[in-house]
Amino acid sequence: MENSEKTIRSYRARLTQWVIWCEERGVERVGDLSGWLFDEYERFLREDNAPATVKGKMTAVSQLVQYLETIEAVDDDLPEKVHVPKLTRAQETSDTMLDTEDAKELLEFYRNDPGHFGTAPHAILELFWNTGCRLGALRGLDLGDYDSDAGYVDFNHRPESGTPLKNDEEGERVVRISDAVTDALDTYIARERSEKRDDGGREPLFSGRQGRVSESTIRAWAYQGTQPCLYTQCPHGSSRGSCKFIQRSHASKCPSSRAPHHIRTGSLTWHCDRGLPIEVISERVDADPDTIKRYYDKADRLRKMEERREEFTANLDIDEESGDHDDES
């Protein structure tokens, strides 16, 4: 009962396959569960899922069985029979993101093309990239949360009207944005934004004919707005004029398009690459410093070596030591 609706939907999605798998094998009662079944299900998942997906789904099963043990619906030792695989760091993280160079090319295109400047895909790309915010945080912005003159957006936790932040009140923050972002948002508001209120009577920053746009609409804008064929030839040999992936319903299938989470990952990597302290980035994007280091800082090993060399290895050169070493010999 303490979980949000979004979390509950996530649990349901992870457990649906487990329920169907059990039903197909005639397992209809929790009393029929066994270590052998858990092992078979894990083997089934491994056939067609990434390691991180297998871990997520087995974790959901483990949590379910722990709950069943708590209410005494199963034997005390049953939770110990659910194996949750451990992953390497490489398996835990995903390298799919909007690369900095691709982001620069896209933003340069939007900023210099009158027909695309200030469109919804342009406006959300500018905001996602500059603030590193999550999809839900962007969707929850009201018109009044944006100050063009001062150059900031104010993220607020409003669960009572359907726009919570992931970390509740602790995720509330005011984030400064660049002039390029305000220019795009101002044009979007003046030219494309619909003057509609949402079901709670609020004025969304991103609105459509029905009020506040859905998360799926924002995802579609992101997928459509990050396709490289907007500014260069298709890297997959297709023609933009005949490619079905430019259509909203198929945009997510383009191998080079990126979801909001991929834009966030690229943005946080870009923030890290610019040399901002992790603590500053953490407050700006509402993410734990350790999480940023582990999941979002995709800098390669060479750059990390260069960072270590600049900061520490100047003191590791034997020529820099005092002459006391020679005196002792």
Short mmCIF file of C-alpha atoms in Angstrom, two decimals:
data_model
loop_
_atom_site.label_atom_id
_atom_site.label_comp_id
_atom_site.label_asym_id
_atom_site.label_seq_id
_atom_site.Cartn_x
_atom_site.Cartn_y
_atom_site.Cartn_z
CA MET A 1 0.00 0.00 0.00
CA GLU A 2 2.98 2.30 0.47
CA ASN A 3 4.03 1.96 -3.18
CA SER A 4 3.05 4.30 -5.99
CA GLU A 5 0.79 3.26 -8.85
CA LYS A 6 3.78 3.31 -11.18
CA THR A 7 5.71 0.91 -8.94
CA ILE A 8 2.71 -1.40 -8.72
CA ARG A 9 2.40 -1.44 -12.51
CA SER A 10 6.09 -2.31 -12.70
CA TYR A 11 5.66 -5.26 -10.31
CA ARG A 12 2.63 -6.45 -12.24
CA ALA A 13 4.51 -6.30 -15.53
CA ARG A 14 7.42 -8.31 -14.11
CA LEU A 15 5.15 -10.98 -12.64
CA THR A 16 2.73 -11.41 -15.53
CA GLN A 17 5.09 -13.73 -17.41
CA TRP A 18 5.62 -15.79 -14.25
CA VAL A 19 1.86 -16.23 -13.78
CA ILE A 20 1.33 -17.26 -17.41
CA TRP A 21 4.30 -19.66 -17.24
CA CYS A 22 2.86 -21.32 -14.14
CA GLU A 23 -0.65 -21.60 -15.61
CA GLU A 24 0.73 -23.25 -18.75
CA ARG A 25 2.27 -25.92 -16.54
CA GLY A 26 -0.80 -26.47 -14.43
CA VAL A 27 0.56 -24.69 -11.36
CA GLU A 28 -2.48 -22.97 -9.87
CA ARG A 29 -1.79 -22.94 -6.12
CA VAL A 30 1.07 -21.43 -4.15
CA GLY A 31 1.32 -24.75 -2.35
CA ASP A 32 2.58 -26.27 -5.62
CA LEU A 33 5.61 -23.98 -5.82
CA SER A 34 9.01 -25.58 -5.44
CA GLY A 35 12.70 -24.98 -5.94
CA TRP A 36 12.58 -27.09 -9.09
CA LEU A 37 9.91 -24.78 -10.59
CA PHE A 38 11.91 -21.66 -9.78
CA ASP A 39 14.99 -23.16 -11.42
CA GLU A 40 13.03 -24.15 -14.54
CA TYR A 41 11.54 -20.67 -14.79
CA GLU A 42 14.97 -19.05 -14.56
CA ARG A 43 16.23 -21.37 -17.31
CA PHE A 44 13.21 -20.39 -19.42
CA LEU A 45 13.96 -16.67 -18.93
CA ARG A 46 17.61 -17.05 -19.85
CA GLU A 47 16.67 -18.40 -23.28
CA ASP A 48 15.38 -15.09 -24.60
CA ASN A 49 16.22 -12.27 -22.16
CA ALA A 50 19.15 -10.08 -21.25
CA PRO A 51 20.83 -10.88 -17.91
CA ALA A 52 19.46 -7.70 -16.31
CA THR A 53 15.92 -8.66 -17.34
CA VAL A 54 16.32 -12.15 -15.89
CA LYS A 55 17.53 -10.67 -12.61
CA GLY A 56 14.63 -8.22 -12.48
CA LYS A 57 12.00 -10.87 -13.08
CA MET A 58 13.55 -13.35 -10.64
CA THR A 59 13.76 -10.58 -8.04
CA ALA A 60 10.03 -9.99 -8.45
CA VAL A 61 9.35 -13.72 -7.92
CA SER A 62 11.60 -13.68 -4.86
CA GLN A 63 9.73 -10.74 -3.36
CA LEU A 64 6.42 -12.47 -4.00
CA VAL A 65 7.54 -15.69 -2.32
CA GLN A 66 8.92 -13.73 0.64
CA TYR A 67 5.52 -12.12 1.05
CA LEU A 68 3.81 -15.52 0.85
CA GLU A 69 6.14 -16.78 3.58
CA THR A 70 5.33 -13.73 5.72
CA ILE A 71 1.59 -14.49 5.64
CA GLU A 72 2.33 -18.21 6.22
CA ALA A 73 0.98 -19.30 2.83
CA VAL A 74 4.13 -21.32 2.05
CA ASP A 75 6.85 -23.11 4.01
CA ASP A 76 9.47 -21.01 5.79
CA ASP A 77 12.34 -22.29 3.65
CA LEU A 78 10.72 -21.69 0.25
CA PRO A 79 12.12 -18.14 -0.25
CA GLU A 80 15.64 -19.56 0.02
CA LYS A 81 14.96 -21.72 -3.05
CA VAL A 82 14.46 -18.74 -5.38
CA HIS A 83 17.76 -17.99 -7.08
CA VAL A 84 18.31 -14.35 -8.03
CA PRO A 85 21.34 -14.17 -10.36
CA LYS A 86 24.17 -11.78 -9.61
CA LEU A 87 25.36 -9.61 -12.46
CA THR A 88 28.68 -8.15 -13.39
CA ARG A 89 28.87 -4.38 -13.56
CA ALA A 90 28.87 -4.58 -17.36
CA GLN A 91 25.68 -6.63 -17.29
CA GLU A 92 23.96 -4.25 -14.87
CA THR A 93 24.49 -1.18 -16.99
CA SER A 94 23.37 -0.39 -20.51
CA ASP A 95 25.53 1.42 -23.05
CA THR A 96 22.50 2.60 -25.02
CA MET A 97 22.36 6.36 -24.83
CA LEU A 98 22.27 9.49 -26.96
CA ASP A 99 25.95 10.17 -27.64
CA THR A 100 27.21 13.70 -27.10
CA GLU A 101 28.21 14.15 -30.74
CA ASP A 102 24.80 12.96 -31.93
CA ALA A 103 23.10 15.33 -29.47
CA LYS A 104 25.19 18.25 -30.74
CA GLU A 105 24.30 17.43 -34.35
CA LEU A 106 20.61 17.17 -33.53
CA LEU A 107 20.49 20.37 -31.50
CA GLU A 108 22.41 22.27 -34.17
CA PHE A 109 19.91 21.04 -36.75
CA TYR A 110 16.88 22.10 -34.70
CA ARG A 111 18.34 25.49 -33.79
CA ASN A 112 19.08 26.34 -37.42
CA ASP A 113 16.01 24.90 -39.14
CA PRO A 114 13.02 27.29 -39.00
CA GLY A 115 10.54 24.50 -39.72
CA HIS A 116 11.67 22.35 -36.81
CA PHE A 117 12.72 25.02 -34.32
CA GLY A 118 10.43 25.14 -31.31
CA THR A 119 8.50 21.99 -32.19
CA ALA A 120 7.61 19.59 -29.39
CA PRO A 121 10.45 17.15 -30.24
CA HIS A 122 12.93 20.03 -30.24
CA ALA A 123 11.65 21.52 -26.97
CA ILE A 124 11.77 18.26 -25.02
CA LEU A 125 15.19 17.34 -26.43
CA GLU A 126 16.60 20.67 -25.28
CA LEU A 127 15.07 20.23 -21.83
CA PHE A 128 16.01 16.57 -21.41
CA TRP A 129 19.59 17.18 -22.50
CA ASN A 130 20.20 20.37 -20.52
CA THR A 131 18.59 19.26 -17.24
CA GLY A 132 19.08 15.47 -17.35
CA CYS A 133 15.56 15.08 -15.93
CA ARG A 134 13.38 11.98 -16.02
CA LEU A 135 10.36 11.60 -18.27
CA GLY A 136 7.89 11.89 -15.37
CA ALA A 137 9.53 15.07 -14.12
CA LEU A 138 9.31 16.71 -17.54
CA ARG A 139 5.69 15.66 -18.00
CA GLY A 140 4.77 17.07 -14.58
CA LEU A 141 5.97 20.60 -15.35
CA ASP A 142 3.31 23.30 -15.38
CA LEU A 143 3.48 26.49 -17.39
CA GLY A 144 4.08 28.36 -14.13
CA ASP A 145 7.06 26.14 -13.30
CA TYR A 146 8.97 27.68 -16.19
CA ASP A 147 10.50 31.15 -15.87
CA SER A 148 11.84 32.37 -19.19
CA ASP A 149 13.35 35.61 -17.89
CA ALA A 150 15.20 34.01 -14.98
CA GLY A 151 16.02 30.92 -17.04
CA TYR A 152 14.94 28.02 -14.87
CA VAL A 153 12.40 25.23 -14.44
CA ASP A 154 10.98 24.25 -11.06
CA PHE A 155 10.34 20.53 -10.58
CA ASN A 156 7.60 19.84 -8.00
CA HIS A 157 6.17 16.66 -6.46
CA ARG A 158 2.38 16.71 -7.00
CA PRO A 159 1.10 13.14 -6.50
CA GLU A 160 -2.41 14.30 -5.62
CA SER A 161 -2.91 15.48 -9.20
CA GLY A 162 -1.08 12.72 -10.99
CA THR A 163 2.47 14.07 -11.45
CA PRO A 164 4.72 12.65 -8.71
CA LEU A 165 8.49 12.83 -8.74
CA LYS A 166 10.47 9.62 -8.40
CA ASN A 167 12.03 10.67 -5.08
CA ASP A 168 8.95 12.50 -3.77
CA GLU A 169 9.60 15.85 -2.05
CA GLU A 170 13.33 15.16 -1.98
CA GLY A 171 13.29 15.32 -5.77
CA GLU A 172 11.95 18.87 -5.82
CA ARG A 173 14.48 21.31 -7.21
CA VAL A 174 14.95 24.45 -9.28
CA VAL A 175 17.23 23.89 -12.28
CA ARG A 176 18.81 26.64 -14.32
CA ILE A 177 18.59 26.21 -18.10
CA SER A 178 20.56 27.78 -20.93
CA ASP A 179 19.38 30.54 -23.26
CA ALA A 180 19.09 28.03 -26.10
CA VAL A 181 16.60 26.02 -24.05
CA THR A 182 14.50 29.06 -23.17
CA ASP A 183 14.46 30.13 -26.83
CA ALA A 184 13.12 26.71 -27.84
CA LEU A 185 10.55 26.63 -25.02
CA ASP A 186 9.37 30.17 -25.71
CA THR A 187 8.80 29.33 -29.37
CA TYR A 188 7.04 26.07 -28.48
CA ILE A 189 4.71 27.88 -26.05
CA ALA A 190 3.90 30.66 -28.50
CA ARG A 191 3.43 28.49 -31.57
CA GLU A 192 2.56 24.92 -30.63
CA ARG A 193 1.40 24.59 -27.05
CA SER A 194 -2.32 23.96 -26.61
CA GLU A 195 -4.18 26.19 -24.15
CA LYS A 196 -5.70 23.27 -22.31
CA ARG A 197 -5.86 22.44 -18.61
CA ASP A 198 -5.43 18.93 -17.27
CA ASP A 199 -7.98 17.00 -15.22
CA GLY A 200 -6.75 18.71 -12.07
CA GLY A 201 -7.28 22.18 -13.48
CA ARG A 202 -3.55 22.80 -13.88
CA GLU A 203 -1.87 24.34 -16.93
CA PRO A 204 0.71 21.85 -18.24
CA LEU A 205 3.85 23.11 -19.91
CA PHE A 206 3.48 20.31 -22.45
CA SER A 207 -0.16 19.99 -23.40
CA GLY A 208 -2.28 18.71 -26.23
CA ARG A 209 -5.90 18.79 -27.23
CA GLN A 210 -6.81 16.57 -24.28
CA GLY A 211 -4.76 18.44 -21.69
CA ARG A 212 -1.48 17.19 -20.21
CA VAL A 213 0.24 14.90 -22.69
CA SER A 214 0.83 11.27 -21.74
CA GLU A 215 4.20 9.64 -21.15
CA SER A 216 3.75 7.64 -24.35
CA THR A 217 3.37 10.88 -26.32
CA ILE A 218 6.60 12.26 -24.89
CA ARG A 219 8.35 8.99 -25.69
CA ALA A 220 7.10 9.21 -29.27
CA TRP A 221 8.40 12.79 -29.54
CA ALA A 222 11.78 11.61 -28.24
CA TYR A 223 11.98 8.70 -30.68
CA GLN A 224 10.95 10.86 -33.63
CA GLY A 225 13.15 13.75 -32.57
CA THR A 226 16.40 11.79 -32.23
CA GLN A 227 16.45 10.07 -35.61
CA PRO A 228 19.75 10.93 -37.37
CA CYS A 229 18.08 11.11 -40.78
CA LEU A 230 16.79 14.52 -39.71
CA TYR A 231 20.22 16.01 -40.37
CA THR A 232 22.22 13.38 -42.29
CA GLN A 233 21.85 10.29 -44.43
CA CYS A 234 20.23 7.29 -42.79
CA PRO A 235 22.96 5.10 -41.25
CA HIS A 236 20.86 2.04 -42.09
CA GLY A 237 20.57 2.67 -45.82
CA SER A 238 16.92 3.78 -45.87
CA SER A 239 15.32 6.80 -47.45
CA ARG A 240 13.52 9.12 -45.03
CA GLY A 241 10.77 9.72 -47.53
CA SER A 242 9.79 6.05 -47.68
CA CYS A 243 10.87 4.79 -44.23
CA LYS A 244 7.97 3.81 -41.97
CA PHE A 245 10.08 4.52 -38.88
CA ILE A 246 9.47 8.25 -39.27
CA GLN A 247 5.82 7.57 -38.42
CA ARG A 248 4.95 8.12 -34.77
CA SER A 249 3.65 4.58 -34.27
CA HIS A 250 6.88 3.04 -35.59
CA ALA A 251 9.49 5.58 -34.46
CA SER A 252 10.65 3.44 -31.53
CA LYS A 253 11.69 0.69 -33.97
CA CYS A 254 14.33 2.87 -35.63
CA PRO A 255 17.69 1.43 -34.49
CA SER A 256 19.15 4.90 -34.06
CA SER A 257 16.26 6.64 -32.29
CA ARG A 258 16.52 7.16 -28.54
CA ALA A 259 14.04 7.02 -25.66
CA PRO A 260 13.90 9.65 -22.89
CA HIS A 261 15.95 7.41 -20.59
CA HIS A 262 18.66 7.13 -23.25
CA ILE A 263 18.74 10.92 -23.56
CA ARG A 264 19.05 11.21 -19.77
CA THR A 265 21.92 8.71 -19.75
CA GLY A 266 23.73 10.65 -22.45
CA SER A 267 23.04 13.94 -20.69
CA LEU A 268 24.46 12.75 -17.38
CA THR A 269 27.52 11.40 -19.17
CA TRP A 270 27.92 14.79 -20.86
CA HIS A 271 27.59 16.53 -17.49
CA CYS A 272 30.33 14.25 -16.11
CA ASP A 273 32.55 14.79 -19.13
CA ARG A 274 32.37 18.55 -18.64
CA GLY A 275 34.06 18.11 -15.28
CA LEU A 276 31.16 19.07 -13.03
CA PRO A 277 31.49 17.61 -9.52
CA ILE A 278 29.33 14.55 -8.99
CA GLU A 279 27.60 16.26 -6.04
CA VAL A 280 26.55 19.18 -8.25
CA ILE A 281 25.25 16.86 -10.96
CA SER A 282 23.41 14.83 -8.30
CA GLU A 283 21.40 17.84 -7.11
CA ARG A 284 20.71 19.00 -10.65
CA VAL A 285 19.38 15.70 -12.00
CA ASP A 286 17.98 14.18 -8.78
CA ALA A 287 20.17 11.08 -8.69
CA ASP A 288 22.38 9.56 -6.01
CA PRO A 289 26.12 10.25 -6.59
CA ASP A 290 26.96 6.54 -6.46
CA THR A 291 24.20 5.84 -9.00
CA ILE A 292 25.63 8.44 -11.36
CA LYS A 293 29.09 6.90 -11.11
CA ARG A 294 27.82 3.36 -11.57
CA TYR A 295 25.11 3.70 -14.19
CA TYR A 296 25.44 7.01 -16.00
CA ASP A 297 29.09 7.98 -16.22
CA LYS A 298 29.96 6.07 -19.40
CA ALA A 299 33.40 7.61 -19.79
CA ASP A 300 35.83 5.16 -21.27
CA ARG A 301 38.81 3.73 -19.44
CA LEU A 302 41.26 5.95 -21.30
CA ARG A 303 39.60 9.16 -20.11
CA LYS A 304 39.46 7.84 -16.55
CA MET A 305 43.18 7.07 -16.76
CA GLU A 306 43.84 10.63 -17.96
CA GLU A 307 41.82 11.98 -15.02
CA ARG A 308 43.81 9.89 -12.56
CA ARG A 309 47.10 10.92 -14.17
CA GLU A 310 46.28 14.61 -13.95
CA GLU A 311 45.12 14.44 -10.36
CA PHE A 312 47.49 11.94 -8.76
CA THR A 313 50.36 10.60 -10.80
CA ALA A 314 52.37 13.82 -10.77
CA ASN A 315 53.29 12.80 -7.24
CA LEU A 316 54.29 9.28 -8.29
CA ASP A 317 57.32 10.22 -10.37
CA ILE A 318 60.52 9.16 -8.61
CA ASP A 319 62.29 12.24 -9.95
CA GLU A 320 59.94 14.41 -7.93
CA GLU A 321 60.98 12.89 -4.60
CA SER A 322 63.42 14.61 -2.29
CA GLY A 323 67.12 13.84 -2.23
CA ASP A 324 66.81 12.00 1.10
CA HIS A 325 66.58 8.72 -0.79
CA ASP A 326 70.13 9.11 -2.14
CA ASP A 327 71.47 10.09 1.26
CA GLU A 328 70.17 6.89 2.81
CA SER A 329 71.79 4.62 0.23
#
